[in-house]
Coordinates of C-alpha atoms and ligand atoms in Angstrom, one line a residue:
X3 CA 134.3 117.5 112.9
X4 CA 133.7 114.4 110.3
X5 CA 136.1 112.6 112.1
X6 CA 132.9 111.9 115.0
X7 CA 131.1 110.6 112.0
X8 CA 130.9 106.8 112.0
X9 CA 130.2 106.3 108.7
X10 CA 132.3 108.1 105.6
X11 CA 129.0 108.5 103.9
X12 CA 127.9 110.4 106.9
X13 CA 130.8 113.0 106.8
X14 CA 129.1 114.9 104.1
X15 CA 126.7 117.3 105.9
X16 CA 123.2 118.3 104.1
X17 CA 123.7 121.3 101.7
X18 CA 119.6 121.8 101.1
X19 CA 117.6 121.9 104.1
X20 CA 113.8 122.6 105.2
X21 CA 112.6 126.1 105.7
X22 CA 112.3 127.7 108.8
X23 CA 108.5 128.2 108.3
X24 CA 108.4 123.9 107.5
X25 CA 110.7 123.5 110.9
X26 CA 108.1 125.0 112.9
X27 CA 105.3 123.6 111.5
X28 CA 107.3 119.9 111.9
X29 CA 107.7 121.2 115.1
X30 CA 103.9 122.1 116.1
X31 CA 103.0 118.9 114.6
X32 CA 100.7 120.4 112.2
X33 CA 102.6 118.2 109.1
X34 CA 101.0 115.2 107.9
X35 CA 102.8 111.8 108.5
X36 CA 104.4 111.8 105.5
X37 CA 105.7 115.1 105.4
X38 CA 106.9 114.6 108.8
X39 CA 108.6 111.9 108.0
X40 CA 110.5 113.4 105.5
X41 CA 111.8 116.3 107.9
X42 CA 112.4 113.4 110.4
X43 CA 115.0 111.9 108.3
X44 CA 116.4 115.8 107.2
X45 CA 116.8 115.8 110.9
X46 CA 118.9 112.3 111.4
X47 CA 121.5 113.8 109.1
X48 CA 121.5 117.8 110.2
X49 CA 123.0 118.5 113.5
X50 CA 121.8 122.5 112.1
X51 CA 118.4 121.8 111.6
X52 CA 118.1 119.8 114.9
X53 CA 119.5 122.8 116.8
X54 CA 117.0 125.1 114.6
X55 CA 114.4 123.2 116.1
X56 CA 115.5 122.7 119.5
X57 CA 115.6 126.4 119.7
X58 CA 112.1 127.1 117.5
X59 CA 110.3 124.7 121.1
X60 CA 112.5 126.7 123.4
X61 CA 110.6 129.5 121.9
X62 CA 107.2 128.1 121.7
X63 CA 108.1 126.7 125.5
X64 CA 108.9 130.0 126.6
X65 CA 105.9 132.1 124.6
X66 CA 104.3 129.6 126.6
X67 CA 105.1 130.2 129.9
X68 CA 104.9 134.0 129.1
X69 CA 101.2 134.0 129.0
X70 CA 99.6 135.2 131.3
X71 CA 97.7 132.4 133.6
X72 CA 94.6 130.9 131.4
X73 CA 91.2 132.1 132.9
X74 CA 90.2 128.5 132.9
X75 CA 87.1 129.3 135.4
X76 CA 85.6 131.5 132.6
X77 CA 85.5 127.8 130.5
X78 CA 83.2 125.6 131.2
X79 CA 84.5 122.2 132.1
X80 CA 82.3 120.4 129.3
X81 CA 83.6 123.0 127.0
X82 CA 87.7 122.1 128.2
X83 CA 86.9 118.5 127.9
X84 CA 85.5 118.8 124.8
X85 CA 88.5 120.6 123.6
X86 CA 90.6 117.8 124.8
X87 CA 88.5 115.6 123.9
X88 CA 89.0 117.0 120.1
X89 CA 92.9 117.4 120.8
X90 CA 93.6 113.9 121.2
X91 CA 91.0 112.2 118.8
X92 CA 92.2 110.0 116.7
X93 CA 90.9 112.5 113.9
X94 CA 94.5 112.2 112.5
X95 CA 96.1 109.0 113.1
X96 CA 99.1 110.9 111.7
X97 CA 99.8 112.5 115.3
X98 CA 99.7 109.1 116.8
X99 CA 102.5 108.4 115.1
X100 CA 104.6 111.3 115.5
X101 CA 108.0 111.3 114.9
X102 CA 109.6 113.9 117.4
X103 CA 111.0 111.7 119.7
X104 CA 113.0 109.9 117.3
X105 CA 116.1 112.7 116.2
X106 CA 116.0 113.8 119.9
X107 CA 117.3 110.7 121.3
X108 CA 121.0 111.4 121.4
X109 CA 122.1 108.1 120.2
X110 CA 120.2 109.1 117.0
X111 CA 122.1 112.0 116.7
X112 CA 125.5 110.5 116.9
X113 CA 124.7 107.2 114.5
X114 CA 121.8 108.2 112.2
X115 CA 123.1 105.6 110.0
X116 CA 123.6 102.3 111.5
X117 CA 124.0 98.7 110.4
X118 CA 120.7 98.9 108.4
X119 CA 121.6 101.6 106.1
X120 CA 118.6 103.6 107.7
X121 CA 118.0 106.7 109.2
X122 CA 116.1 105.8 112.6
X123 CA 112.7 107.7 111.7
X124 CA 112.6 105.4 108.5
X125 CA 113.2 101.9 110.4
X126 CA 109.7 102.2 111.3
X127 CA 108.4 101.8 107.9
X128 CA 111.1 99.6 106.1
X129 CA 113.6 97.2 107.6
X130 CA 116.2 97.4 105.2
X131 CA 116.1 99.1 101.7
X132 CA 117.6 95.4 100.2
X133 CA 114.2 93.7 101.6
X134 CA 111.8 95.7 99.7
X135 CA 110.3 94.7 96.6
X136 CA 110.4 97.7 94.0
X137 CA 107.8 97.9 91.8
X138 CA 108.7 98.9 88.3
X139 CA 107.2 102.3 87.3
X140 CA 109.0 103.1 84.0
X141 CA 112.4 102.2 82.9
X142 CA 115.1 103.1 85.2
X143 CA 112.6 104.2 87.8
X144 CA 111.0 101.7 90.8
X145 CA 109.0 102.4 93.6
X146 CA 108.1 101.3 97.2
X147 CA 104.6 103.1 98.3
X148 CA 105.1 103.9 102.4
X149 CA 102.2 105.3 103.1
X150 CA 99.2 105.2 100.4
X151 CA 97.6 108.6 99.7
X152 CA 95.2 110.1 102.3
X153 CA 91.8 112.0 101.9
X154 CA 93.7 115.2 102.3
X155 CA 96.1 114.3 99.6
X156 CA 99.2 112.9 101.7
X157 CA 101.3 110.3 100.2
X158 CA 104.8 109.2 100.8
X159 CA 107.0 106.9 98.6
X160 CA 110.5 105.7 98.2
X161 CA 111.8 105.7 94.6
X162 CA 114.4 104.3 93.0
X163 CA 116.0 106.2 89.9
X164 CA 118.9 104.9 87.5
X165 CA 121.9 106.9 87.1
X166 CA 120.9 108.8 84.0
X167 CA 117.0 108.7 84.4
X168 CA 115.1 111.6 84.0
X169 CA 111.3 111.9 86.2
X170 CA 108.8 113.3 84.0
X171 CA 108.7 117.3 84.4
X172 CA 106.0 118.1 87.0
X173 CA 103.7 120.7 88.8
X174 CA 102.2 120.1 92.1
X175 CA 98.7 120.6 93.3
X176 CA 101.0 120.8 97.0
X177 CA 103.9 120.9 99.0
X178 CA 106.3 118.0 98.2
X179 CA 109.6 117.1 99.7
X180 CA 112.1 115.2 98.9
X181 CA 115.0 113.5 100.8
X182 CA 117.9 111.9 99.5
X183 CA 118.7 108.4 100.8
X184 CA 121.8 107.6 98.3
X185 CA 122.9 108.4 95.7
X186 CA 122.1 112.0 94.3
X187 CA 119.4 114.2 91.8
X188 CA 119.4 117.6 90.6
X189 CA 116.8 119.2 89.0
X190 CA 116.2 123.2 88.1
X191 CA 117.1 124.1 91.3
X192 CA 120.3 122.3 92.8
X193 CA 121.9 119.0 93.5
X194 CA 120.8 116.8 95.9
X195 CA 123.2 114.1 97.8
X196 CA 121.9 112.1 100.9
X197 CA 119.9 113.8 103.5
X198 CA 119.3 117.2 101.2
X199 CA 115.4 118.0 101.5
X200 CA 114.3 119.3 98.7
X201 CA 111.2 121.5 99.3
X202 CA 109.0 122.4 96.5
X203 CA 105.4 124.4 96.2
X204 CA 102.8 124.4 94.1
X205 CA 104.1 126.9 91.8
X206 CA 107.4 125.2 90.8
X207 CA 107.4 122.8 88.3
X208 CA 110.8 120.9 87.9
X209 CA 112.3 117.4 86.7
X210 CA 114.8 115.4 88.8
X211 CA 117.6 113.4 87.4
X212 CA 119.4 110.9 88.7
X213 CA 122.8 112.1 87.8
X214 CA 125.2 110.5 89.7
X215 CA 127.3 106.7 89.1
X216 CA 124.8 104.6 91.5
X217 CA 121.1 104.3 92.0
X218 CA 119.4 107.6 93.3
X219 CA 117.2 106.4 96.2
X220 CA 115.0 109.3 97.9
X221 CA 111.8 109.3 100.3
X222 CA 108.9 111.8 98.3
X223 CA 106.3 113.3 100.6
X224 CA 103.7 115.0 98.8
X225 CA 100.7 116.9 100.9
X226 CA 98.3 117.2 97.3
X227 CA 98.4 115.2 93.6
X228 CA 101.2 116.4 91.2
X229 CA 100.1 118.2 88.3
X230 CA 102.1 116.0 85.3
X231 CA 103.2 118.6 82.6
X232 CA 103.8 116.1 79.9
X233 CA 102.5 113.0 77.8
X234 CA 104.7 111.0 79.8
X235 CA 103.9 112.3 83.0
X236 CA 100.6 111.8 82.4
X237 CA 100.5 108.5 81.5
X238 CA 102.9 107.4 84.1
X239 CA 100.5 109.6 86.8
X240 CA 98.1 106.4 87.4
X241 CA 100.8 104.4 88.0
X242 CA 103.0 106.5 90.4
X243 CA 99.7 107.1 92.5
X244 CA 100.8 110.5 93.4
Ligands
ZN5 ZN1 119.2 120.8 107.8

């Protein structure tokens, strides 16, 4: 089965993957961007979680078609183009850029890590991890901010941790996932290698550590502010915008 990997790094399958519940809501498109994107590139390294989620639409498809036929005379047409009108405003800009079509394309399935290093879903944002220009947040940690924190509290961020370096211990106000681009973390509740999600709510607190030979480089969504825990934290919470 590794063997139809192209890449060695890519013969080690995820071992930490999104919850069912976050699969269908990636799938219903009710995630924000950056969440999304963070399942998105979960999704260019798990053949599993793909299936998951081809099967979670087949479902939804199939509820669908179950219903019985929509009394649509007993709506007004103002009211049903209202409706769409609502459906497709660009009230979240998020949607527009959705990112469902990019782990359904076989050819990202069967080379999610090509010449650039990148999983496709991430190619949109960053060319190539070596043209980005980390910003230094605290010793042994840098960061590249991907998408700058919304009204509703949505932020995404790539950061780059020394081997060694401990985050400062945090809460969250949120959801907040984490995927692993190289390299490898563990905090309280596993170890995390490329294209593990780590999925954490706001009732965990926990502190990453870069722990392997080579930088740790991972993608953080967050859907609300952290809640720092210590003096550190705190002071470094201004500066890591999250
Ligand atoms: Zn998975």
């Amino acid at each position: 089965m590794t063997a139809h990997h192209p890449a060695a790094a890519m013969a080690l399958l995820p071992n930490h993957h999104p919850s069912d519940a976050l699969l269908v809501a990636y799938g219903a498109g009710s995630l924000g961007e950056g969440l999304s994107l963070a399942v998105a590139v979960h999704l260019a390294h798990c053949p599993d979680c793909r299936a998951t989620l081809a099967e979670v639409e087949a479902l939804g498809g199939a509820l669908l078609e179950d219903l019985p036929p929509a009394p649509l005379e007993s709506l007004s047409l103002a009211a049903t183009l209202d409706r769409l009108d609502r459906e497709e405003a660009p009230a979240n800009p998020c949607k527009a850029l959705r990112l469902k079509p990019l782990w359904s394309k076989p050819k990202a399935a069967s080379a999610p890590q090509p010449a650039t290093g990148l999983p496709r879903p991430l190619r949109a944002y960053v060319p190539s991890l070596d043209s980005l220009s980390w910003q230094r947040l605290a010793p042994g940690v840098r960061r590249v901010e991907l998408l700058p924190r919304t009204a509703s509290g949505g932020a995404a961020q790539l950061l780059r941790i020394a081997p060694g370096t401990a985050l400062p211990h945090h809460g969250h106000g949120g959801l907040e996932l984490t995927v692993v681009l190289s390299g490898h973390f563990a905090d309280e509740l596993g170890r995390y290698g490329p294209g593990d999600l780590a999925e954490v709510d706001g009732d965990t607190n926990h502190q990453p550590i870069a722990d392997s030979h080579r930088d740790c480089i991972c993608l953080i969504a967050t859907e609300a502010p952290l809640r720092f825990t210590g003096l550190m934290g705190r002071l470094m919470q201004p500066f890591i915008g999250l």
